[in-house]
């Protein structure tokens, strides 16, 4: 059945469920087959949909009833509404022409593992609540840790261990809370207002949110400036300088989040030298490899996490670039006791002999929530269904396609690569007429890729006048501002076409377009088409600018 022509076969089984049992096995079988067929047809025809949803805010409320139906409706009726009303408002993250944000790659194994997990619907908060859920999680976390060549100290086979969180936001908050409580045991809870958290201005915004939730004084959050000269990685010297300044002010350094594959440009922080600084001052070092961690199973990329042995914790998102459906964040810690001490609860209604024996893992004490899903099933399915060799081939194919796109950009003198490509994300822009390649400001800085793109330009403009260099700064500022606006228009035009979807960031005051390869269905032909779309829209905009 073609998902685009769903109406033709929709009412074939139009009868309502003929049982009062919401989990009737035969009705489940019938409806389940319909859903699988619907999804299979969706993927077969996914390229026929605009990648970025073209609806306007509030569209859905106009289409659906104002209240819940009083009587049951058939699955056929509901699926018809999915086809007619929901799909138009879906941005198709699994489309082969999706190149936005970071990927959320799916797979048959990931989907079916998720389906099995949902079907079992266990709530595995402790070992006894579902022993297989706990034990499989411990096993797959050791498997994946070994694939990454993590130090044994991070594995259950050593003295550490791994846990599946929902997202990196949760992983960072859990580790930050553990670090906070460890420190307060030494210095006293009255000094919580002196604790300082460090990252770079490229660190994901989840660190700042976690610090706020953990009770860190907002004025004690440090987003250390980076520069294009250093490819926007965090400088150990700058970190050390910031720490010394805080110590001199009577503050207490607590936590450092280093990143391997930042959101804006996939910058790589130098783990080895940063861990040395962290060790010197007693900071908890967490390594956020949410995006790029997956590719480290490939030997040629493993070096980007060299120095991880000096970290206290390490995380990656298997739901980004590892064929495992959302949500599945893999967190390893060297000292699980630190998490357990901060996050454990032991009410009477959860007490049992297995927990009392201290021979089992109770994952409720490794996370924020009590309830937890059987996430390890889908990761287990992925690891077994594809194996190390095929997973490496999958990741390498995306890197090679990103190289292909990078070559297209460098071969067209109207465009430039803004920062070096590290993995499968290409950061580029079109140049204003008369600008040469490499014209972007190398000294600008930004915070989390979300600051106003003109802030640094404005500062340079004002400072230039103060230093007697107003004319040069005027010219450079106006040119950069014009180029930023040109790229904003270009990206908006590309995305409105529905043919591809890309997103942007601002680094060093420069508006960059991010081309992130990672969709499971993507092939070279989609990359070639995407470049043609970029060129066509650039042609139209440049002609219009010249007129």
Short mmCIF file of C-alpha atoms in Angstrom, two decimals:
data_model
loop_
_atom_site.label_atom_id
_atom_site.label_comp_id
_atom_site.label_asym_id
_atom_site.label_seq_id
_atom_site.Cartn_x
_atom_site.Cartn_y
_atom_site.Cartn_z
CA UNK A 1 0.00 0.00 0.00
CA UNK A 2 1.47 3.35 -1.06
CA UNK A 3 1.56 5.79 1.85
CA UNK A 4 0.96 8.69 -0.55
CA UNK A 5 -2.23 7.07 -1.83
CA UNK A 6 -3.29 5.64 1.47
CA UNK A 7 -6.96 6.44 0.99
CA UNK A 8 -7.37 3.79 -1.73
CA UNK A 9 -6.92 0.89 0.64
CA UNK A 10 -7.77 2.57 3.89
CA UNK A 11 -11.23 1.25 4.58
CA UNK A 12 -10.50 -2.36 3.69
CA UNK A 13 -10.65 -3.19 7.41
CA UNK A 14 -12.97 -0.43 8.55
CA UNK A 15 -14.60 -2.29 11.43
CA UNK A 16 -13.86 -1.09 14.92
CA UNK A 17 -11.96 -3.29 17.34
CA UNK A 18 -14.40 -6.10 18.19
CA UNK A 19 -13.03 -6.69 21.67
CA UNK A 20 -13.01 -4.71 24.88
CA UNK A 21 -9.44 -5.84 25.58
CA UNK A 22 -6.98 -3.05 24.68
CA UNK A 23 -4.24 -5.67 24.26
CA UNK A 24 -6.10 -8.37 22.33
CA UNK A 25 -3.32 -10.38 20.58
CA UNK A 26 -5.12 -10.86 17.25
CA UNK A 27 -6.22 -7.25 17.00
CA UNK A 28 -2.68 -6.24 17.91
CA UNK A 29 -1.37 -8.43 15.09
CA UNK A 30 -3.80 -6.89 12.56
CA UNK A 31 -3.16 -3.28 13.53
CA UNK A 32 0.57 -3.87 13.95
CA UNK A 33 0.83 -5.15 10.38
CA UNK A 34 -0.96 -2.01 9.19
CA UNK A 35 1.51 0.23 10.98
CA UNK A 36 4.52 -1.66 9.60
CA UNK A 37 3.06 -1.43 6.08
CA UNK A 38 2.41 2.27 6.54
CA UNK A 39 5.97 2.93 7.69
CA UNK A 40 7.50 0.75 4.96
CA UNK A 41 5.59 2.73 2.35
CA UNK A 42 6.58 5.96 4.05
CA UNK A 43 10.27 5.10 3.68
CA UNK A 44 9.73 3.90 0.13
CA UNK A 45 8.26 7.28 -0.76
CA UNK A 46 10.09 9.56 1.66
CA UNK A 47 11.85 11.50 -1.08
CA UNK A 48 8.47 12.71 -2.38
CA UNK A 49 7.89 14.78 0.75
CA UNK A 50 9.41 18.24 1.32
CA UNK A 51 12.24 17.62 3.78
CA UNK A 52 11.40 20.64 5.93
CA UNK A 53 7.73 20.89 6.83
CA UNK A 54 6.12 23.80 5.01
CA UNK A 55 3.20 24.37 7.40
CA UNK A 56 2.53 27.53 9.39
CA UNK A 57 2.37 27.67 13.21
CA UNK A 58 -1.01 26.56 14.54
CA UNK A 59 -1.93 24.60 11.39
CA UNK A 60 -2.89 21.42 13.24
CA UNK A 61 -5.41 22.91 15.67
CA UNK A 62 -7.41 24.09 12.66
CA UNK A 63 -7.56 20.55 11.26
CA UNK A 64 -8.36 18.42 14.30
CA UNK A 65 -11.52 18.27 16.45
CA UNK A 66 -11.69 20.49 19.50
CA UNK A 67 -12.09 17.63 21.98
CA UNK A 68 -11.45 13.94 22.54
CA UNK A 69 -13.88 11.55 20.76
CA UNK A 70 -16.43 10.04 23.13
CA UNK A 71 -16.64 6.74 21.24
CA UNK A 72 -13.72 4.66 19.90
CA UNK A 73 -12.37 5.33 16.44
CA UNK A 74 -10.84 2.73 14.15
CA UNK A 75 -7.13 2.46 13.42
CA UNK A 76 -8.03 3.06 9.78
CA UNK A 77 -9.60 6.42 10.63
CA UNK A 78 -6.67 7.39 12.81
CA UNK A 79 -4.09 6.44 10.17
CA UNK A 80 -5.99 8.44 7.58
CA UNK A 81 -5.61 11.48 9.82
CA UNK A 82 -1.89 10.71 10.19
CA UNK A 83 -1.59 10.72 6.41
CA UNK A 84 -3.73 13.81 5.86
CA UNK A 85 -2.87 15.99 8.85
CA UNK A 86 0.24 14.78 10.69
CA UNK A 87 2.61 14.07 7.80
CA UNK A 88 2.32 17.61 6.36
CA UNK A 89 3.66 18.88 9.71
CA UNK A 90 6.54 16.41 9.91
CA UNK A 91 10.10 17.48 9.13
CA UNK A 92 11.56 14.29 7.70
CA UNK A 93 14.67 13.55 9.74
CA UNK A 94 15.12 10.20 7.98
CA UNK A 95 15.02 11.71 4.49
CA UNK A 96 18.20 11.15 2.47
CA UNK A 97 18.14 14.90 1.76
CA UNK A 98 18.16 15.81 5.45
CA UNK A 99 21.45 17.56 6.23
CA UNK A 100 20.41 19.69 9.22
CA UNK A 101 21.54 19.83 12.86
CA UNK A 102 23.06 16.41 13.60
CA UNK A 103 21.68 13.16 12.19
CA UNK A 104 19.16 10.97 14.00
CA UNK A 105 19.94 7.82 12.09
CA UNK A 106 17.48 4.95 12.25
CA UNK A 107 17.69 1.35 11.11
CA UNK A 108 15.57 -1.77 10.87
CA UNK A 109 17.42 -3.22 13.86
CA UNK A 110 16.96 -0.03 15.87
CA UNK A 111 13.25 0.20 15.06
CA UNK A 112 12.56 -3.45 15.83
CA UNK A 113 14.54 -3.36 19.06
CA UNK A 114 12.51 -0.31 20.07
CA UNK A 115 9.31 -2.12 19.12
CA UNK A 116 10.27 -5.13 21.23
CA UNK A 117 11.16 -2.90 24.16
CA UNK A 118 7.84 -1.07 23.89
CA UNK A 119 6.00 -4.36 23.53
CA UNK A 120 7.50 -5.78 26.72
CA UNK A 121 6.87 -2.43 28.41
CA UNK A 122 8.94 -3.25 31.47
CA UNK A 123 9.87 -0.59 34.01
CA UNK A 124 13.39 -1.68 34.87
CA UNK A 125 14.27 0.64 37.73
CA UNK A 126 16.13 -2.04 39.67
CA UNK A 127 17.49 -5.50 38.96
CA UNK A 128 14.52 -7.43 40.36
CA UNK A 129 12.00 -5.40 38.35
CA UNK A 130 13.43 -7.00 35.19
CA UNK A 131 16.81 -8.73 35.53
CA UNK A 132 17.36 -9.03 31.77
CA UNK A 133 16.93 -5.28 31.27
CA UNK A 134 19.65 -4.51 33.81
CA UNK A 135 22.07 -7.23 32.79
CA UNK A 136 21.78 -6.65 29.04
CA UNK A 137 22.45 -2.95 29.58
CA UNK A 138 25.63 -3.69 31.51
CA UNK A 139 26.76 -6.12 28.81
CA UNK A 140 26.15 -3.84 25.80
CA UNK A 141 27.80 -0.91 27.56
CA UNK A 142 30.93 -3.00 28.02
CA UNK A 143 30.70 -4.19 24.40
CA UNK A 144 30.49 -0.64 23.06
CA UNK A 145 33.15 0.60 25.46
CA UNK A 146 35.51 -2.07 24.16
CA UNK A 147 34.71 -1.10 20.55
CA UNK A 148 35.73 2.46 21.46
CA UNK A 149 38.86 1.20 23.21
CA UNK A 150 37.86 3.02 26.36
CA UNK A 151 40.17 2.39 29.31
CA UNK A 152 39.10 -0.63 31.35
CA UNK A 153 38.50 1.74 34.27
CA UNK A 154 35.31 2.88 32.49
CA UNK A 155 33.91 -0.66 32.11
CA UNK A 156 32.15 -3.07 34.43
CA UNK A 157 35.00 -5.45 33.70
CA UNK A 158 37.14 -2.86 35.47
CA UNK A 159 35.90 -0.78 38.39
CA UNK A 160 33.69 1.56 36.35
CA UNK A 161 30.52 1.02 34.39
CA UNK A 162 28.07 2.30 31.80
CA UNK A 163 24.44 3.36 31.83
CA UNK A 164 21.95 4.32 29.11
CA UNK A 165 20.49 7.76 29.71
CA UNK A 166 17.90 9.52 27.57
CA UNK A 167 20.08 12.35 26.28
CA UNK A 168 23.39 14.09 26.88
CA UNK A 169 21.52 16.73 28.90
CA UNK A 170 20.73 14.04 31.48
CA UNK A 171 24.25 12.60 31.38
CA UNK A 172 25.85 15.98 32.05
CA UNK A 173 23.43 16.81 34.85
CA UNK A 174 24.00 13.43 36.56
CA UNK A 175 27.78 13.76 36.45
CA UNK A 176 27.69 17.40 37.52
CA UNK A 177 25.54 16.56 40.53
CA UNK A 178 27.93 13.73 41.46
CA UNK A 179 30.90 16.09 41.16
CA UNK A 180 29.12 18.76 43.22
CA UNK A 181 28.29 16.39 46.06
CA UNK A 182 31.80 14.93 46.11
CA UNK A 183 33.24 18.42 46.45
CA UNK A 184 30.74 19.57 49.08
CA UNK A 185 31.60 16.58 51.26
CA UNK A 186 35.12 18.00 51.41
CA UNK A 187 34.43 21.72 51.69
CA UNK A 188 31.00 21.86 53.31
CA UNK A 189 27.58 22.53 51.74
CA UNK A 190 27.73 26.17 52.84
CA UNK A 191 30.29 26.73 50.06
CA UNK A 192 28.04 25.65 47.17
CA UNK A 193 27.90 29.27 45.99
CA UNK A 194 31.66 29.22 45.35
CA UNK A 195 31.64 26.29 42.91
CA UNK A 196 32.62 27.05 39.30
CA UNK A 197 31.76 25.12 36.11
CA UNK A 198 33.88 25.43 32.96
CA UNK A 199 33.30 24.86 29.26
CA UNK A 200 34.08 26.74 26.08
CA UNK A 201 31.89 29.12 24.14
CA UNK A 202 31.28 26.16 21.81
CA UNK A 203 30.16 23.77 24.56
CA UNK A 204 26.56 22.61 24.20
CA UNK A 205 24.00 24.73 26.03
CA UNK A 206 22.99 21.69 28.11
CA UNK A 207 26.01 22.36 30.35
CA UNK A 208 24.71 25.78 31.32
CA UNK A 209 21.23 24.36 31.95
CA UNK A 210 22.68 21.54 34.07
CA UNK A 211 24.70 24.02 36.10
CA UNK A 212 21.59 26.06 36.78
CA UNK A 213 19.59 22.99 37.86
CA UNK A 214 22.45 21.78 40.06
CA UNK A 215 22.42 25.05 41.99
CA UNK A 216 25.63 26.56 40.59
CA UNK A 217 25.63 30.34 40.90
CA UNK A 218 24.93 31.62 37.35
CA UNK A 219 27.82 34.06 37.69
CA UNK A 220 30.14 31.07 38.25
CA UNK A 221 29.55 29.54 34.83
CA UNK A 222 32.55 30.00 32.52
CA UNK A 223 32.22 29.82 28.73
CA UNK A 224 35.86 30.29 27.75
CA UNK A 225 36.44 32.07 24.46
CA UNK A 226 37.70 30.15 21.45
CA UNK A 227 39.02 31.38 18.12
CA UNK A 228 39.07 30.37 14.50
CA UNK A 229 42.87 30.21 14.68
CA UNK A 230 42.50 27.22 17.03
CA UNK A 231 39.57 25.78 15.04
CA UNK A 232 37.30 26.78 17.94
CA UNK A 233 38.73 24.19 20.31
CA UNK A 234 39.21 24.95 24.00
CA UNK A 235 42.71 26.17 24.85
CA UNK A 236 44.26 24.50 27.93
CA UNK A 237 46.18 27.73 28.62
CA UNK A 238 42.97 29.76 28.57
CA UNK A 239 41.34 27.22 30.88
CA UNK A 240 44.24 27.35 33.32
CA UNK A 241 44.18 31.14 33.29
CA UNK A 242 40.43 31.19 34.05
CA UNK A 243 40.87 28.68 36.88
CA UNK A 244 43.71 30.66 38.47
CA UNK A 245 41.66 33.84 38.28
CA UNK A 246 38.76 32.13 40.03
CA UNK A 247 40.99 30.68 42.74
CA UNK A 248 42.47 34.11 43.36
CA UNK A 249 38.90 35.40 43.78
CA UNK A 250 38.20 32.77 46.44
CA UNK A 251 36.12 30.52 44.21
CA UNK A 252 36.36 26.72 43.90
CA UNK A 253 36.81 25.05 40.48
CA UNK A 254 34.46 22.06 40.20
CA UNK A 255 33.67 20.70 36.75
CA UNK A 256 34.98 20.86 33.20
CA UNK A 257 33.05 19.69 30.14
CA UNK A 258 35.30 19.04 27.13
CA UNK A 259 33.72 18.31 23.76
CA UNK A 260 34.68 16.04 20.90
CA UNK A 261 32.59 17.32 17.99
CA UNK A 262 30.97 20.60 19.03
CA UNK A 263 27.50 21.44 17.75
CA UNK A 264 28.40 24.44 15.63
CA UNK A 265 31.51 23.19 13.83
CA UNK A 266 32.42 19.75 15.28
CA UNK A 267 35.51 21.23 16.93
CA UNK A 268 37.67 18.87 18.97
CA UNK A 269 38.90 19.87 22.41
CA UNK A 270 42.38 18.48 23.29
CA UNK A 271 41.50 15.91 25.94
CA UNK A 272 45.02 15.03 27.01
CA UNK A 273 46.18 18.53 27.90
CA UNK A 274 42.77 19.51 29.31
CA UNK A 275 42.78 16.46 31.58
CA UNK A 276 46.20 17.55 32.86
CA UNK A 277 44.76 20.93 33.83
CA UNK A 278 41.72 19.30 35.42
CA UNK A 279 43.94 16.99 37.44
CA UNK A 280 46.12 19.87 38.62
CA UNK A 281 43.12 21.64 40.14
CA UNK A 282 40.92 18.70 41.12
CA UNK A 283 38.12 19.22 38.58
CA UNK A 284 35.74 16.49 37.46
CA UNK A 285 36.30 16.14 33.71
CA UNK A 286 33.37 15.03 31.59
CA UNK A 287 33.88 14.35 27.88
CA UNK A 288 30.84 15.09 25.71
CA UNK A 289 31.22 13.14 22.46
CA UNK A 290 27.49 13.12 21.71
CA UNK A 291 27.97 13.40 17.94
CA UNK A 292 31.51 12.28 17.16
CA UNK A 293 31.90 9.51 19.72
CA UNK A 294 30.32 6.94 17.42
CA UNK A 295 32.92 7.35 14.68
CA UNK A 296 35.68 6.59 17.19
CA UNK A 297 34.98 2.87 16.66
CA UNK A 298 36.92 3.42 13.40
CA UNK A 299 40.67 3.11 14.13
CA UNK A 300 41.51 6.14 11.98
CA UNK A 301 39.33 8.36 14.21
CA UNK A 302 40.13 6.87 17.62
CA UNK A 303 42.89 9.45 18.22
CA UNK A 304 40.34 12.24 18.70
CA UNK A 305 39.54 10.81 22.14
CA UNK A 306 43.15 10.21 23.10
CA UNK A 307 43.46 11.47 26.66
CA UNK A 308 40.05 10.14 27.69
CA UNK A 309 41.88 8.05 30.29
CA UNK A 310 42.23 11.28 32.28
CA UNK A 311 38.47 11.92 32.34
CA UNK A 312 35.97 10.98 35.04
CA UNK A 313 33.10 10.36 32.63
CA UNK A 314 32.44 10.02 28.90
CA UNK A 315 29.23 10.05 26.87
CA UNK A 316 28.00 9.67 23.31
CA UNK A 317 24.56 9.57 21.71
CA UNK A 318 23.93 6.31 19.89
CA UNK A 319 20.72 7.91 18.58
CA UNK A 320 22.68 10.47 16.56
CA UNK A 321 25.05 8.59 14.27
CA UNK A 322 24.85 4.95 15.32
CA UNK A 323 21.63 3.58 13.76
CA UNK A 324 19.89 3.49 17.16
CA UNK A 325 16.58 5.29 17.52
CA UNK A 326 16.01 8.15 19.94
CA UNK A 327 16.62 8.12 22.84
CA UNK A 328 19.89 6.38 23.69
CA UNK A 329 22.74 8.28 25.37
CA UNK A 330 25.63 6.08 26.49
CA UNK A 331 27.37 7.30 29.65
CA UNK A 332 30.44 5.68 31.20
CA UNK A 333 31.86 6.64 34.59
CA UNK A 334 35.05 5.59 36.33
CA UNK A 335 33.49 5.72 39.79
CA UNK A 336 29.84 4.60 39.76
CA UNK A 337 29.76 5.10 43.54
CA UNK A 338 29.85 8.85 42.99
CA UNK A 339 26.65 8.69 40.91
CA UNK A 340 24.99 6.27 43.31
CA UNK A 341 25.80 8.37 46.37
CA UNK A 342 24.16 11.42 44.78
CA UNK A 343 21.23 9.81 43.00
CA UNK A 344 20.18 6.78 45.05
CA UNK A 345 16.94 6.36 46.98
CA UNK A 346 15.95 3.36 49.09
CA UNK A 347 12.28 3.52 50.12
CA UNK A 348 10.77 0.50 51.85
CA UNK A 349 8.58 -0.39 48.87
CA UNK A 350 11.67 -0.91 46.66
CA UNK A 351 13.71 -3.00 49.12
CA UNK A 352 14.58 -6.55 48.07
CA UNK A 353 17.14 -9.27 48.71
CA UNK A 354 19.00 -8.73 45.39
CA UNK A 355 19.62 -5.07 46.16
CA UNK A 356 20.60 -5.87 49.75
CA UNK A 357 23.15 -8.40 48.48
CA UNK A 358 25.06 -5.62 46.68
CA UNK A 359 25.70 -8.11 43.88
CA UNK A 360 23.46 -6.36 41.32
CA UNK A 361 23.20 -3.00 39.57
CA UNK A 362 20.11 -0.91 40.31
CA UNK A 363 20.10 1.61 37.48
CA UNK A 364 17.56 3.84 39.22
CA UNK A 365 20.56 5.06 41.24
CA UNK A 366 22.51 6.02 38.12
CA UNK A 367 19.95 8.46 36.69
CA UNK A 368 17.54 11.28 37.51
CA UNK A 369 14.26 9.40 37.21
CA UNK A 370 13.06 6.24 38.92
CA UNK A 371 11.33 4.61 35.96
CA UNK A 372 13.41 3.59 32.95
CA UNK A 373 12.90 1.96 29.59
CA UNK A 374 14.49 -1.21 28.23
CA UNK A 375 16.77 0.86 25.95
CA UNK A 376 19.52 -1.74 25.76
CA UNK A 377 17.42 -4.00 23.52
CA UNK A 378 17.63 -1.65 20.54
CA UNK A 379 21.35 -1.04 20.99
CA UNK A 380 21.90 -4.80 21.32
CA UNK A 381 19.91 -5.35 18.12
CA UNK A 382 22.04 -2.76 16.29
CA UNK A 383 25.36 -4.17 17.52
CA UNK A 384 24.39 -7.73 16.60
CA UNK A 385 22.59 -7.00 13.33
CA UNK A 386 25.39 -4.93 11.78
CA UNK A 387 28.54 -5.90 13.67
CA UNK A 388 31.67 -3.80 14.04
CA UNK A 389 32.68 -4.06 10.36
CA UNK A 390 29.37 -2.87 8.90
CA UNK A 391 29.01 -0.09 11.47
CA UNK A 392 32.45 1.20 10.54
CA UNK A 393 31.56 1.08 6.83
CA UNK A 394 28.35 3.02 7.53
CA UNK A 395 30.21 5.79 9.37
CA UNK A 396 33.03 5.97 6.82
CA UNK A 397 30.55 6.28 3.95
CA UNK A 398 29.15 9.45 5.51
CA UNK A 399 32.61 10.92 6.03
CA UNK A 400 33.40 10.22 2.38
CA UNK A 401 30.18 11.90 1.25
CA UNK A 402 31.03 14.93 3.37
CA UNK A 403 34.45 15.02 1.67
CA UNK A 404 32.65 14.97 -1.68
CA UNK A 405 30.54 17.98 -0.73
CA UNK A 406 33.61 19.73 0.67
CA UNK A 407 35.29 19.26 -2.71
CA UNK A 408 32.33 20.85 -4.48
CA UNK A 409 32.55 23.90 -2.20
CA UNK A 410 36.29 24.37 -2.61
CA UNK A 411 36.04 24.05 -6.40
CA UNK A 412 33.61 27.00 -6.65
CA UNK A 413 35.40 30.31 -6.07
CA UNK A 414 32.17 31.95 -4.92
CA UNK A 415 32.15 29.77 -1.76
CA UNK A 416 34.53 29.01 1.07
CA UNK A 417 34.95 26.42 3.82
CA UNK A 418 34.77 28.45 7.03
CA UNK A 419 36.38 25.90 9.36
CA UNK A 420 38.20 22.64 8.58
CA UNK A 421 36.01 19.57 8.29
CA UNK A 422 36.69 17.00 11.02
CA UNK A 423 34.00 14.36 10.50
CA UNK A 424 30.88 14.45 8.31
CA UNK A 425 29.82 18.09 8.77
CA UNK A 426 30.88 20.77 6.29
CA UNK A 427 30.66 24.42 7.43
CA UNK A 428 30.61 26.73 4.42
CA UNK A 429 29.29 30.01 3.12
CA UNK A 430 28.84 31.94 -0.08
CA UNK A 431 31.01 35.05 -0.40
CA UNK A 432 29.74 38.50 -1.23
CA UNK A 433 30.91 39.70 -4.64
CA UNK A 434 34.46 41.01 -4.34
CA UNK A 435 35.33 39.02 -1.20
CA UNK A 436 38.21 36.58 -1.47
CA UNK A 437 38.34 33.19 0.17
CA UNK A 438 39.63 33.23 3.73
CA UNK A 439 38.16 36.66 4.33
CA UNK A 440 36.29 35.63 7.47
CA UNK A 441 37.40 37.10 10.79
CA UNK A 442 39.85 34.77 12.54
CA UNK A 443 39.62 36.43 15.92
CA UNK A 444 35.88 36.49 16.52
CA UNK A 445 34.24 34.50 19.26
CA UNK A 446 30.75 33.28 19.96
CA UNK A 447 28.76 31.64 22.70
CA UNK A 448 27.17 28.27 21.93
CA UNK A 449 26.76 29.32 18.30
CA UNK A 450 23.69 31.34 19.24
CA UNK A 451 24.96 34.88 19.83
CA UNK A 452 24.03 37.71 17.55
CA UNK A 453 26.08 37.34 14.41
CA UNK A 454 26.91 41.00 14.35
CA UNK A 455 28.08 41.43 17.96
CA UNK A 456 31.76 40.96 17.25
CA UNK A 457 31.51 43.04 14.11
CA UNK A 458 29.91 45.89 16.04
CA UNK A 459 32.61 45.74 18.71
CA UNK A 460 35.29 45.82 16.04
CA UNK A 461 33.51 48.73 14.38
CA UNK A 462 33.46 50.78 17.61
CA UNK A 463 36.99 49.84 18.66
CA UNK A 464 38.26 50.63 15.19
CA UNK A 465 37.06 54.21 15.46
CA UNK A 466 38.63 54.51 18.90
CA UNK A 467 41.97 53.37 17.51
CA UNK A 468 41.88 55.65 14.52
CA UNK A 469 41.16 52.84 12.09
CA UNK A 470 37.51 53.62 11.57
CA UNK A 471 37.47 53.51 7.79
CA UNK A 472 38.98 50.02 7.58
CA UNK A 473 36.71 48.71 10.30
CA UNK A 474 33.70 50.34 8.68
CA UNK A 475 34.45 48.62 5.41
CA UNK A 476 35.19 45.20 6.97
CA UNK A 477 32.18 45.31 9.25
CA UNK A 478 29.79 46.27 6.47
CA UNK A 479 31.21 43.59 4.18
CA UNK A 480 30.94 40.89 6.85
CA UNK A 481 27.45 41.94 7.83
CA UNK A 482 26.41 41.92 4.19
CA UNK A 483 27.86 38.44 3.70
CA UNK A 484 26.10 37.14 6.80
CA UNK A 485 22.80 38.46 5.50
CA UNK A 486 23.49 36.96 2.08
CA UNK A 487 23.99 33.51 3.62
CA UNK A 488 20.92 33.85 5.79
CA UNK A 489 18.87 34.53 2.66
CA UNK A 490 20.54 31.66 0.82
CA UNK A 491 19.76 29.14 3.56
CA UNK A 492 16.17 30.33 3.88
CA UNK A 493 15.69 30.00 0.13
CA UNK A 494 17.22 26.50 0.05
CA UNK A 495 15.06 25.23 2.90
CA UNK A 496 11.86 26.74 1.49
CA UNK A 497 12.36 24.66 -1.64
CA UNK A 498 11.71 21.49 0.36
CA UNK A 499 14.37 19.70 -1.67
CA UNK A 500 16.98 19.66 1.10
CA UNK A 501 17.21 20.86 4.68
CA UNK A 502 20.30 22.44 6.25
CA UNK A 503 20.84 24.58 9.33
CA UNK A 504 23.28 27.28 10.40
CA UNK A 505 25.42 28.56 13.21
CA UNK A 506 27.43 31.70 13.93
CA UNK A 507 31.10 31.32 14.83
CA UNK A 508 33.59 34.14 15.11
CA UNK A 509 30.82 36.52 14.03
CA UNK A 510 30.49 34.56 10.76
CA UNK A 511 27.19 33.04 9.66
CA UNK A 512 27.95 29.52 8.43
CA UNK A 513 25.74 26.98 6.71
CA UNK A 514 26.15 23.48 8.14
CA UNK A 515 25.89 20.49 5.82
CA UNK A 516 25.65 17.42 8.08
CA UNK A 517 25.77 14.04 6.36
CA UNK A 518 24.34 11.21 8.45
CA UNK A 519 20.89 10.08 7.31
CA UNK A 520 20.75 6.32 6.94
CA UNK A 521 19.26 6.48 3.43
CA UNK A 522 21.66 9.09 2.02
CA UNK A 523 23.71 8.23 -1.07
CA UNK A 524 26.21 10.18 -3.16
CA UNK A 525 23.45 11.19 -5.58
CA UNK A 526 21.69 13.07 -2.78
CA UNK A 527 24.87 14.96 -1.93
CA UNK A 528 25.34 15.86 -5.60
CA UNK A 529 21.73 17.03 -5.82
CA UNK A 530 22.11 19.07 -2.64
CA UNK A 531 25.11 20.90 -4.09
CA UNK A 532 23.18 21.64 -7.27
CA UNK A 533 20.36 23.08 -5.16
CA UNK A 534 22.86 25.27 -3.28
CA UNK A 535 24.36 26.53 -6.55
CA UNK A 536 20.99 27.24 -8.15
CA UNK A 537 19.74 29.25 -5.19
CA UNK A 538 23.08 31.03 -4.84
CA UNK A 539 22.94 31.98 -8.52
CA UNK A 540 19.48 33.48 -8.11
CA UNK A 541 20.39 35.41 -4.97
CA UNK A 542 23.70 36.73 -6.31
CA UNK A 543 22.00 37.92 -9.51
CA UNK A 544 19.32 39.63 -7.46
CA UNK A 545 21.97 41.24 -5.21
CA UNK A 546 23.84 42.60 -8.24
CA UNK A 547 20.65 44.08 -9.60
#
